[in-house]
XYZ file of C-alpha atoms in Angstrom:
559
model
C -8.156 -28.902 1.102
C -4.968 -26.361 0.828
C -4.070 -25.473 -2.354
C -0.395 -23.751 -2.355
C 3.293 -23.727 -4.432
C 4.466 -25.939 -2.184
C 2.974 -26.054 1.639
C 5.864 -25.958 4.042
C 6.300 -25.296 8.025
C 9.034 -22.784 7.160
C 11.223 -21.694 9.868
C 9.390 -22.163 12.658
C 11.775 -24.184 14.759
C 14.324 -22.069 13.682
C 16.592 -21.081 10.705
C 17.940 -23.994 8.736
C 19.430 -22.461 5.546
C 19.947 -26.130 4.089
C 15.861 -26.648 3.820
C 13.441 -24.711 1.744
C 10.322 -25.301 -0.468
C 10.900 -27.472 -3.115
C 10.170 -24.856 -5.811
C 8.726 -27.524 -8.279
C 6.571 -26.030 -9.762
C 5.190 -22.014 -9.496
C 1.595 -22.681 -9.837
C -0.689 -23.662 -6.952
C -1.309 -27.497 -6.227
C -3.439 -29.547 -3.664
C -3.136 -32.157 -1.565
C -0.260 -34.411 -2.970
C -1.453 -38.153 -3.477
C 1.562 -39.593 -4.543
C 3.835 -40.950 -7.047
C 3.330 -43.012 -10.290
C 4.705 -46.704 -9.867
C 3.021 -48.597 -12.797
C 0.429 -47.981 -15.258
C -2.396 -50.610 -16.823
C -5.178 -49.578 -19.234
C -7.299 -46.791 -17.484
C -5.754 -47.666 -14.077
C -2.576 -46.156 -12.103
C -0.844 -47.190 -9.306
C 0.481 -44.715 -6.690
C 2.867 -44.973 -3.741
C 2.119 -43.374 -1.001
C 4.851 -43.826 1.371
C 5.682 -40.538 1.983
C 2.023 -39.010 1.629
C 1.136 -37.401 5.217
C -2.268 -38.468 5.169
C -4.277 -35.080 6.327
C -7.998 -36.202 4.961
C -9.451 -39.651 5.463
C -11.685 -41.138 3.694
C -12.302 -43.969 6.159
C -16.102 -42.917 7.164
C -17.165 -42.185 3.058
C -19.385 -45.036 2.152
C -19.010 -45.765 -1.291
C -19.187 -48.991 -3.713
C -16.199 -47.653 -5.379
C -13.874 -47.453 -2.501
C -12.120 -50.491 -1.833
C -10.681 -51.625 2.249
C -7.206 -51.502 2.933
C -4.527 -50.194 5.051
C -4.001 -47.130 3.872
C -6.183 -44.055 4.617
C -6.160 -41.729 1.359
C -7.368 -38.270 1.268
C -8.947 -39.632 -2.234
C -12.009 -40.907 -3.273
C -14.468 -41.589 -6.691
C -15.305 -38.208 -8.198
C -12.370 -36.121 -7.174
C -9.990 -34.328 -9.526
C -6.307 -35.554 -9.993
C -3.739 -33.660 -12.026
C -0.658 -35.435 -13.794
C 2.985 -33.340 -12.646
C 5.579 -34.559 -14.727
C 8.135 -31.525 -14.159
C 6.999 -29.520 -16.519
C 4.377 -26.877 -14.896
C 4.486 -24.536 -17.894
C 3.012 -27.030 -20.692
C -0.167 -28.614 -20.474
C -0.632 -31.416 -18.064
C -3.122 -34.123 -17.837
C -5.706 -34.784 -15.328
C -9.087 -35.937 -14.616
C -11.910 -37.002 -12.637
C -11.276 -40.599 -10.185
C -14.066 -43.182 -11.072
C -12.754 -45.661 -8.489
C -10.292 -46.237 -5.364
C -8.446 -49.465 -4.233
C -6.017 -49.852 -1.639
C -3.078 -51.935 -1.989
C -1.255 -51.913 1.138
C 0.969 -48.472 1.000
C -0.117 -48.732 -2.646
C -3.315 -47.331 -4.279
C -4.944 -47.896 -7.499
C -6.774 -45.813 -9.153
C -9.573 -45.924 -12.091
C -10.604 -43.518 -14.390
C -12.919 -43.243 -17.271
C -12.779 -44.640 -20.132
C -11.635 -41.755 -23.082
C -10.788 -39.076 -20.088
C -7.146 -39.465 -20.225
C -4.474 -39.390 -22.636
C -2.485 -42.215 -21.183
C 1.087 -41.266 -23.441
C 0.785 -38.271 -21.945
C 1.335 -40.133 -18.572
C 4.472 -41.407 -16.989
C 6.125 -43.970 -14.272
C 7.269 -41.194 -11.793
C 4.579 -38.287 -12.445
C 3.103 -36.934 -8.887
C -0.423 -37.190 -8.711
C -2.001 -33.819 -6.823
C -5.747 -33.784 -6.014
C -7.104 -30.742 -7.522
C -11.091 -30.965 -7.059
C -13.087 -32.175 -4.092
C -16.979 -32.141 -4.961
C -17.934 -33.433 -1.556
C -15.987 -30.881 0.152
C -17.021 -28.038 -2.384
C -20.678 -29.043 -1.122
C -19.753 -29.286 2.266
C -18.480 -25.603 2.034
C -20.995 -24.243 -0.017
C -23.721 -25.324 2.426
C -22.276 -23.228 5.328
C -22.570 -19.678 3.538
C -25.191 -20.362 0.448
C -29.197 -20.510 0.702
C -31.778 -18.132 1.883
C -31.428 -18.484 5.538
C -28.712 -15.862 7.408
C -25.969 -18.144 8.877
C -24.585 -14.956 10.985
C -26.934 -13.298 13.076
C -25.977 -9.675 14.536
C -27.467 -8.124 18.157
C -30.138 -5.422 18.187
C -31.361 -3.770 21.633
C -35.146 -2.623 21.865
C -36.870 -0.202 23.893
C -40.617 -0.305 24.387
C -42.907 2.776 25.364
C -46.397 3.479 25.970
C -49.836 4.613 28.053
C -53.207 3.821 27.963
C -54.862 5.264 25.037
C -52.000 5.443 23.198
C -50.235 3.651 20.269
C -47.197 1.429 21.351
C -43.474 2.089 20.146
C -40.638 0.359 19.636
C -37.244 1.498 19.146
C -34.007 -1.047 17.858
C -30.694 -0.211 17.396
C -27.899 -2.292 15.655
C -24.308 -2.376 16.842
C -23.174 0.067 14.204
C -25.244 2.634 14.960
C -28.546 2.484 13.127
C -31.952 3.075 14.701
C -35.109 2.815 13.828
C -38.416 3.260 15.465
C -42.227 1.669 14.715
C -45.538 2.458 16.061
C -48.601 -0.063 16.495
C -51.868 0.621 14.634
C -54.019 0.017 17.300
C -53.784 1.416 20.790
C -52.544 0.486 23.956
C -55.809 -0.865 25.992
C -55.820 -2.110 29.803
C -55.052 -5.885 30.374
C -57.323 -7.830 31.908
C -54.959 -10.902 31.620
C -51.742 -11.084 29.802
C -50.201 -7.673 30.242
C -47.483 -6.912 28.203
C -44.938 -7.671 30.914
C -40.918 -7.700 29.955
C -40.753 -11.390 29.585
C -43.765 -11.368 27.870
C -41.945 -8.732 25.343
C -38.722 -10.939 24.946
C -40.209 -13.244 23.764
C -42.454 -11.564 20.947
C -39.855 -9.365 19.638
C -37.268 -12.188 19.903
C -38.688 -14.886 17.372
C -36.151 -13.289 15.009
C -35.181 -17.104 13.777
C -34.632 -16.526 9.962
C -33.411 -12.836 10.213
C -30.233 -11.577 10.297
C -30.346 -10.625 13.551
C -30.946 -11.422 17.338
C -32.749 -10.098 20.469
C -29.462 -8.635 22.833
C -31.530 -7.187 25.371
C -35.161 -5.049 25.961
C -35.905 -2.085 28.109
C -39.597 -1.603 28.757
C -40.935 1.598 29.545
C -44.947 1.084 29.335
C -46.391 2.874 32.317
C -49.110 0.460 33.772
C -50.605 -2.833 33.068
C -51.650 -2.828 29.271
C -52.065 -5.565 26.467
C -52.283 -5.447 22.812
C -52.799 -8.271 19.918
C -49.913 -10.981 19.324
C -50.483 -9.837 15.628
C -49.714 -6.684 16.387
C -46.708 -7.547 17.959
C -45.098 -9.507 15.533
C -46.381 -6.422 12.864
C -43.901 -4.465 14.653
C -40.727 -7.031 14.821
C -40.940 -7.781 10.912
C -41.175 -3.594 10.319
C -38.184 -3.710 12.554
C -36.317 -6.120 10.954
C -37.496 -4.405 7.681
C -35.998 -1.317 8.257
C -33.185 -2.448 9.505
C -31.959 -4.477 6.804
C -32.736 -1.326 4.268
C -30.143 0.479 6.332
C -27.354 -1.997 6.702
C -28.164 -2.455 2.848
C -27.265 1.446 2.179
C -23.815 2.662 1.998
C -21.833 4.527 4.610
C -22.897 8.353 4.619
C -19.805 10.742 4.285
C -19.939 14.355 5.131
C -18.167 16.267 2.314
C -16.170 20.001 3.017
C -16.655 21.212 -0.612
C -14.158 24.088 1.045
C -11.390 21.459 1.851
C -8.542 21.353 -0.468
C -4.778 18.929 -0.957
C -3.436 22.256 -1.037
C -4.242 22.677 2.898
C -2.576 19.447 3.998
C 0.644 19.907 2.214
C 3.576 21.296 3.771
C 4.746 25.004 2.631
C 7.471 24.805 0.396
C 8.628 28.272 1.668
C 11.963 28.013 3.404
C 14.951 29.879 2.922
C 17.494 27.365 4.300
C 18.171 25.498 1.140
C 21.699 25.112 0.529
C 23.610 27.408 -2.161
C 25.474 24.299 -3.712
C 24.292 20.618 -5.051
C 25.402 18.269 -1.938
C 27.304 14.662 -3.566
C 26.629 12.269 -1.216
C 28.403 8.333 -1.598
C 27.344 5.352 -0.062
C 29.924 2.856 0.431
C 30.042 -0.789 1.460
C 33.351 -1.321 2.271
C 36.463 0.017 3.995
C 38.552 0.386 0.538
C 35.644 2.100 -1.084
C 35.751 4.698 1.961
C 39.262 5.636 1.961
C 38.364 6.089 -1.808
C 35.642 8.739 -1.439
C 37.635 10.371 1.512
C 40.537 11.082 -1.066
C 37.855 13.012 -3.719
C 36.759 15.401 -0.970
C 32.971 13.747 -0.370
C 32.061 15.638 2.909
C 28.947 13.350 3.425
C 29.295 9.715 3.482
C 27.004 7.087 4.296
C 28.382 3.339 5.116
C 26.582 0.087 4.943
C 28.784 -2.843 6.135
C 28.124 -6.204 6.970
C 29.672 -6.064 9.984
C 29.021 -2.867 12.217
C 31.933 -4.080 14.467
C 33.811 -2.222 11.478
C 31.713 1.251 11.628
C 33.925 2.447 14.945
C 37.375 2.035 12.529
C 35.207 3.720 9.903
C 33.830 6.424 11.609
C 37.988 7.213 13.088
C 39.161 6.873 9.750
C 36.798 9.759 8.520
C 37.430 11.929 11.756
C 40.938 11.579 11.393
C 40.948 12.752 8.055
C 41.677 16.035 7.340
C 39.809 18.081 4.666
C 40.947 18.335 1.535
C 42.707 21.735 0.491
C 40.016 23.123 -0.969
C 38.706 26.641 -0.766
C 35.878 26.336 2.042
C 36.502 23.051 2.355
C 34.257 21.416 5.167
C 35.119 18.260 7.386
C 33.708 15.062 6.419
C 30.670 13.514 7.935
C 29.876 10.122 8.503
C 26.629 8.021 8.397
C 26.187 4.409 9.280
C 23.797 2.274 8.031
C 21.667 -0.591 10.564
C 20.073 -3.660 8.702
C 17.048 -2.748 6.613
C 15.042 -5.650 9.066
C 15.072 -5.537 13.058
C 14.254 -8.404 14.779
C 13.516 -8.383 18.208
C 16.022 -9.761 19.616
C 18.586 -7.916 17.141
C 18.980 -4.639 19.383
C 22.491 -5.777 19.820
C 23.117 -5.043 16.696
C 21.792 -1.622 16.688
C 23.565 -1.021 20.439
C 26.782 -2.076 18.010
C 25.715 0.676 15.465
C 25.666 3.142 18.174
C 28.284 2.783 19.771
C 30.448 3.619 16.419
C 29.864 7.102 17.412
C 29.173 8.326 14.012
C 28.109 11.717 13.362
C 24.770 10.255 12.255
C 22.702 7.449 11.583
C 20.444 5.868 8.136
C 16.975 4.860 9.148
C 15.168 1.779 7.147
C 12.394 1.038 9.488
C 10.357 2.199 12.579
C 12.334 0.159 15.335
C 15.450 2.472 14.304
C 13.103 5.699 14.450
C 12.463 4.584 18.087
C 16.104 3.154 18.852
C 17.946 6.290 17.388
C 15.261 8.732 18.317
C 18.318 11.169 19.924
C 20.646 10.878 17.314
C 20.946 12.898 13.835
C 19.022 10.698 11.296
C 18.375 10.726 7.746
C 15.472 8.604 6.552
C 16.087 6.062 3.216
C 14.205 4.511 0.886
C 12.704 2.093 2.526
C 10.400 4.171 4.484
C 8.947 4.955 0.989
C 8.749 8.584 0.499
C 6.465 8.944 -2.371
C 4.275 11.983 -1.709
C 4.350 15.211 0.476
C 2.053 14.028 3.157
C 4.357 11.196 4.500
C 7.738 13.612 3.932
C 5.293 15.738 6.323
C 4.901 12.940 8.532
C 8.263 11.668 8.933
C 10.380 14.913 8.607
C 7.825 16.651 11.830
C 6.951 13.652 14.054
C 10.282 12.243 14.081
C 12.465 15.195 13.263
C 14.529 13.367 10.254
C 17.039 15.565 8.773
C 16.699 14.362 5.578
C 14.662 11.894 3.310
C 15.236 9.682 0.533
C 12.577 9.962 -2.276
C 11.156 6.523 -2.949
C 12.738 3.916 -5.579
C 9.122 3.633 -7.270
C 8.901 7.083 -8.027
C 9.231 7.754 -11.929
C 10.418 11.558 -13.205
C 7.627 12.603 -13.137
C 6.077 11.540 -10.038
C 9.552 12.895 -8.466
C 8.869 16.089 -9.526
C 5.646 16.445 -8.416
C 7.160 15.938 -4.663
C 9.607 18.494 -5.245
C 6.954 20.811 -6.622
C 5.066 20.186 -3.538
C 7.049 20.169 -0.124
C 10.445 21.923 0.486
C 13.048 20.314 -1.911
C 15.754 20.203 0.674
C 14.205 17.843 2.283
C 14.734 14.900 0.082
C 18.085 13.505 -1.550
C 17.420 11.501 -4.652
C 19.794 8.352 -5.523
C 20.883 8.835 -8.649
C 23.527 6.565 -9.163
C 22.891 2.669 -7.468
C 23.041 -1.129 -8.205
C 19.284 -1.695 -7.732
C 18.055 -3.800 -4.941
C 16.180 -6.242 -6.434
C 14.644 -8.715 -3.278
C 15.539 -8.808 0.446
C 15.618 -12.418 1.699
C 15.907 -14.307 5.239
C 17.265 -17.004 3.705
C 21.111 -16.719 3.549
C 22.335 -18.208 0.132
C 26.121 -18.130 1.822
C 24.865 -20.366 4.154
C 22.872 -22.652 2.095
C 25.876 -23.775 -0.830
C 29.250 -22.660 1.154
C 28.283 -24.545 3.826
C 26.435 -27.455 5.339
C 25.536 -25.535 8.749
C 21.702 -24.062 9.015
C 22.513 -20.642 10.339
C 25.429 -18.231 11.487
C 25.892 -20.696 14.739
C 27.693 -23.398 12.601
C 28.192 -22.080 8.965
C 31.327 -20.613 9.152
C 30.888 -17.350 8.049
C 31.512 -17.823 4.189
C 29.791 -14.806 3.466
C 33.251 -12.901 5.206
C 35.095 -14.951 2.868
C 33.357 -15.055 -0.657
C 32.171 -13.120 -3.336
C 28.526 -14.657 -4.476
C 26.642 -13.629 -7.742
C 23.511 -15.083 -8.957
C 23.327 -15.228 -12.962
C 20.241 -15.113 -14.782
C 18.922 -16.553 -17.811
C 20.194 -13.513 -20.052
C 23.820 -14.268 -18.243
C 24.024 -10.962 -16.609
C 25.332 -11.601 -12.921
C 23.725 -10.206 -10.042
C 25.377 -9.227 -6.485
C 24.640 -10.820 -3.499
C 25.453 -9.727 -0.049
C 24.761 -10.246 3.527
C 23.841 -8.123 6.543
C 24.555 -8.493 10.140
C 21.444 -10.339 10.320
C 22.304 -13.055 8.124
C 19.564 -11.798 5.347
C 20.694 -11.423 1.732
C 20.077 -8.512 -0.702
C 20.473 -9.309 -4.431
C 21.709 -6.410 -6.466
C 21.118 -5.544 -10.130
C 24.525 -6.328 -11.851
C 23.781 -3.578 -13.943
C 24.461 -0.365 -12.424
C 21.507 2.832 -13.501
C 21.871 6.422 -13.268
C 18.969 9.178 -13.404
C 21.865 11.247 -14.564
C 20.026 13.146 -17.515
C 17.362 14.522 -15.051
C 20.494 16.513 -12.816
C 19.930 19.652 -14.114
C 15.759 19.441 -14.268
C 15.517 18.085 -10.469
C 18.675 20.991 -9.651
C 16.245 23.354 -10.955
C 13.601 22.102 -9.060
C 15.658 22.999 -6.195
C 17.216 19.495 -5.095
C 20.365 19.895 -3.709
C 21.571 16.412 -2.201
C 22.579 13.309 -5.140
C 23.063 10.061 -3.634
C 25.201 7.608 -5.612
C 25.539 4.248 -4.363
C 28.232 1.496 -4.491
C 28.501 -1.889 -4.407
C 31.198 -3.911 -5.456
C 33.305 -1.707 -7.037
C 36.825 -1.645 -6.955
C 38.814 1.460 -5.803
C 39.732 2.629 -9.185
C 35.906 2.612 -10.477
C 34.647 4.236 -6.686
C 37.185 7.316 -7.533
C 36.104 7.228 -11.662
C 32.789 7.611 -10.858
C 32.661 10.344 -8.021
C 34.739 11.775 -10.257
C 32.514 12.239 -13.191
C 29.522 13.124 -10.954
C 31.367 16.490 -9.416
C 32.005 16.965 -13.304
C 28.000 16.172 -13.981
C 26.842 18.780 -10.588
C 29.843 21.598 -11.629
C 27.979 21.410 -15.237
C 31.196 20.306 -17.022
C 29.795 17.334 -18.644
C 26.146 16.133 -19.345
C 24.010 13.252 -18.282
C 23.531 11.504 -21.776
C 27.715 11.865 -21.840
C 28.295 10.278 -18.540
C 25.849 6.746 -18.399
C 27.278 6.196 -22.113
C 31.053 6.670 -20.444
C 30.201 4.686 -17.906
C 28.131 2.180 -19.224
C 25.304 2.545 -16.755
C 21.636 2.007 -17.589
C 19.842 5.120 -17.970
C 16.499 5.226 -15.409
C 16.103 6.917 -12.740
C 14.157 4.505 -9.987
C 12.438 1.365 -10.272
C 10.264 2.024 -13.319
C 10.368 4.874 -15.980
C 6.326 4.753 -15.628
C 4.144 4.446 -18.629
C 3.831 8.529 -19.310
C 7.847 8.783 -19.657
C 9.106 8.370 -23.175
């Protein structure tokens, strides 16, 4: 018996957008009997049409179980539990005292007193919550005294005339112990202690945890000694075994080790003289935006990389802005945070922009863009030194983006401890709040079942999801058809600027959306003014009405 939210083959035939779980109900049910037709004194009646019968009760004989045509995964003494659409008040339920089959109907009986019958409706779904048969069933395969796994042991047997006999087992996992009879080896006169003769002694290991894999024997000559003595040995064996298995795993400890060794030196003297504002941008508008404030980094995540070759000309075209040591722009295009297999083409796409550089989100673009310049983001979640280590040496990232579930504090602490010009911190974003396959453009803009024979709303429509406070939440697509819902609410860790510039962090991410062109050039705007220290942090989220928190989470030890 599976008990789920709603069991479901998913997608794998394929994506249909149009079919999901039925999200009834958000706490875990079992086998689905079926629905409530009619209801008379302690009896129901079910229909079971569209019940996929995975349990039959066809072989349980009981007085209580009626003939008919339909095989139910029900019988007397399970558990049944009332769903009348409302998951989050109490619901009714109780044990089955008898079963009758009606044709595609079934009837059944409970106790008198168990149920409160107005609490009970025509249409309630009836879920079977409590099998006692299988329960047993289950029980009896792991419970009781004897092992039900047994594990291989090898034994090697040595010995001479005159001398005591030993026996040495080993486990697969490396333990080994050795015995030695009480009485000594004496010549046989019949019944040596030949190899078969061995197998079979120390192999009666029936109620043990363990089994007879093989036996070497190494007695010199022909020499005998007591069955008793024998089987002496194989229960010390097992004994000493299982005391052991029984102990935990010994760990050699370097009292001279210390963190401090396996963090990266935060000695470098290539740190930049200047903060570094970097923008994100999702569209082509919001580009030609940040190109007119004099951004020299720019990052772009579009839903359709065919656009990142007019992107990346539009930025190479542009001419710097006339300011003293003003530097050309650079461009960075984003690929989908998920690659599928068969989604290269997509990345081949990417590539082909010939952008100055190139936004990893997961290992399939550390291998596909090993060549290029690459700066890692946040979904590679950089939360401590020894991963910046890792990704910044083994696959030579330029840059890294700190991790969303870092709080101030935590940030600081990576700052503290690797070279702070590794790491660019967003401090200005619509939060990503889930990353779905299932393609909500798809699923009420259209009746197709993927990008084949939707129609491509998503290039067409602007989708937000509102929640039961009202606020309304971005949606957007990738190339790959998966959606990314955005906070509606855009945050800023702008009051920690000047503590993480101190720290030594010299490249701000801030992050767009949907914004229009005027509110793309307001806020890059009053960012400059927050890095030049014209204005402060508190003064900029209450201009802009942005929620103040930095990251996912302020963390419990932030005020």
């Amino acid at each position: 018996m599976a008990f789920s939210r709603g069991i479901y083959t998913g997608w794998f035939e394929g994506i249909n957008n149009q079919k999901l779980v039925h999200a009834r109900f958000g706490k875990k049910r079992g086998v689905y009997l079926g629905e409530v037709t009619r209801i008379n004194k302690e009896k129901v009646t079910i229909s079971c049409r569209d019940v996929i019968y995975n349990v039959s009760s066809a072989n349980v004989s009981s007085p209580n179980v009626s003939p008919g045509n339909v095989s139910m995964p029900i019988k007397p003494g399970d558990g049944v539990v009332f769903d009348c659409g409302h998951p989050e008040a109490k619901e009714e339920g109780g044990r089955i005292y008898a079963v009758e089959n009606k044709g595609t109907d079934v009837v059944l009986t409970f106790g008198k007193g168990n149920l409160n019958w107005r609490r009970i409706h025509l249409g309630d779904r009836i879920w079977k919550t409590s099998d006692p048969e299988l329960d047993k069933q289950l029980r009896q395969s792991f419970a009781g005294d004897n092992p039900k796994f047994q594990r291989p042991i090898s034994v090697e047997v040595h010995g001479e005339l005159g001398q005591n006999l030993v026996a040495i087992a080993r486990d697969q996992i490396g333990h080994v112990v050795q015995v030695e009879s009480a009485i000594t080896l004496v010549e046989a006169h019949s019944k040596p202690l030949t190899t078969q003769r061995l197998q079979e002694q120390f192999g009666r290991l029936g109620n043990t945890p363990f089994y007879l894999k093989d036996l070497t024997n190494c007695i010199k000559g022909e020499l005998m000694l007591p069955v008793s003595e024998l089987n002496k040995m194989r229960r010390e064996i097992v004994t000493q075994l299982e005391e052991l298995r029984s102990q935990p795993k010994q760990w050699l400890i370097n009292e001279n080790a210390s963190l401090k060794d396996l963090l990266p030196s935060s000695n470098d003297s290539s740190i930049p003289n200047s903060p570094n504002l970097i923008v994100l941008v999702r569209n082509l508008n919001q580009l030609e935006t940040a190109l007119k404030t004099g951004i020299t980094t720019i990052y772009c995540e579009f839903e359709d990389p065919r656009k990142y070759r007019q992107a990346v000309e539009l930025v190479h075209s542009n001419a710097p802005c006339p300011m003293p040591n003003a530097q050309h722009p650079k461009i960075f295009v984003a690929a989908p945070r998920i690659t599928k297999p068969s989604e290269n083409w997509i990345l081949q796409q990417i590539i082909n922009s010939n952008a100055d550089g190139y936004l990893i989100r997961n290992y399939d673009h550390l291998k596909f863009f090993a060549d290029e310049r690459c700066i890692g983001d946040f979904s590679l979640n950089v939360a401590n030194p020894l991963t910046a280590d890792y990704f910044k040496h083994k696959f030579n990232l330029e840059r890294l983006t700190a991790s969303y579930d870092l709080n101030i504090n935590q940030l600081q602490d990576l700052l503290t401890n690797s070279p702070p010009h590794w790491y660019e911190v967003t401090i200005h974003q619509h939060m990503p709040m889930f990353h779905m396959e299932h393609c909500v453009f798809c699923a009420f803009l259209s009746e197709g079942t993927d990008f084949r024979n939707c129609g491509r709303p998503c290039e067409q429509y602007q989708v937000k999801i509102k929640d039961r406070v009202g606020t309304e939440h971005v949606l957007q697509a990738d190339a790959g058809c998966r959606n990314t819902v955005f906070n509606g609410t855009a945050q800023t860790g702008a009051e920690y600027v000047y503590k993480l510039l101190e720290l030594g962090l010299q490249n701000f991410r801030i992050e767009f959306v949907n914004e229009n062109s005027e509110e793309v050039e307001q806020i890059i705007y009053r960012y400059q003014q927050l890095l030049n220290g014209e204005i402060k942090g508190s003064q900029l989220w209450r201009e802009l009405k942005l929620q103040n928190q930095l990251g996912v989470t302020r963390g419990t030890v932030v005020s």
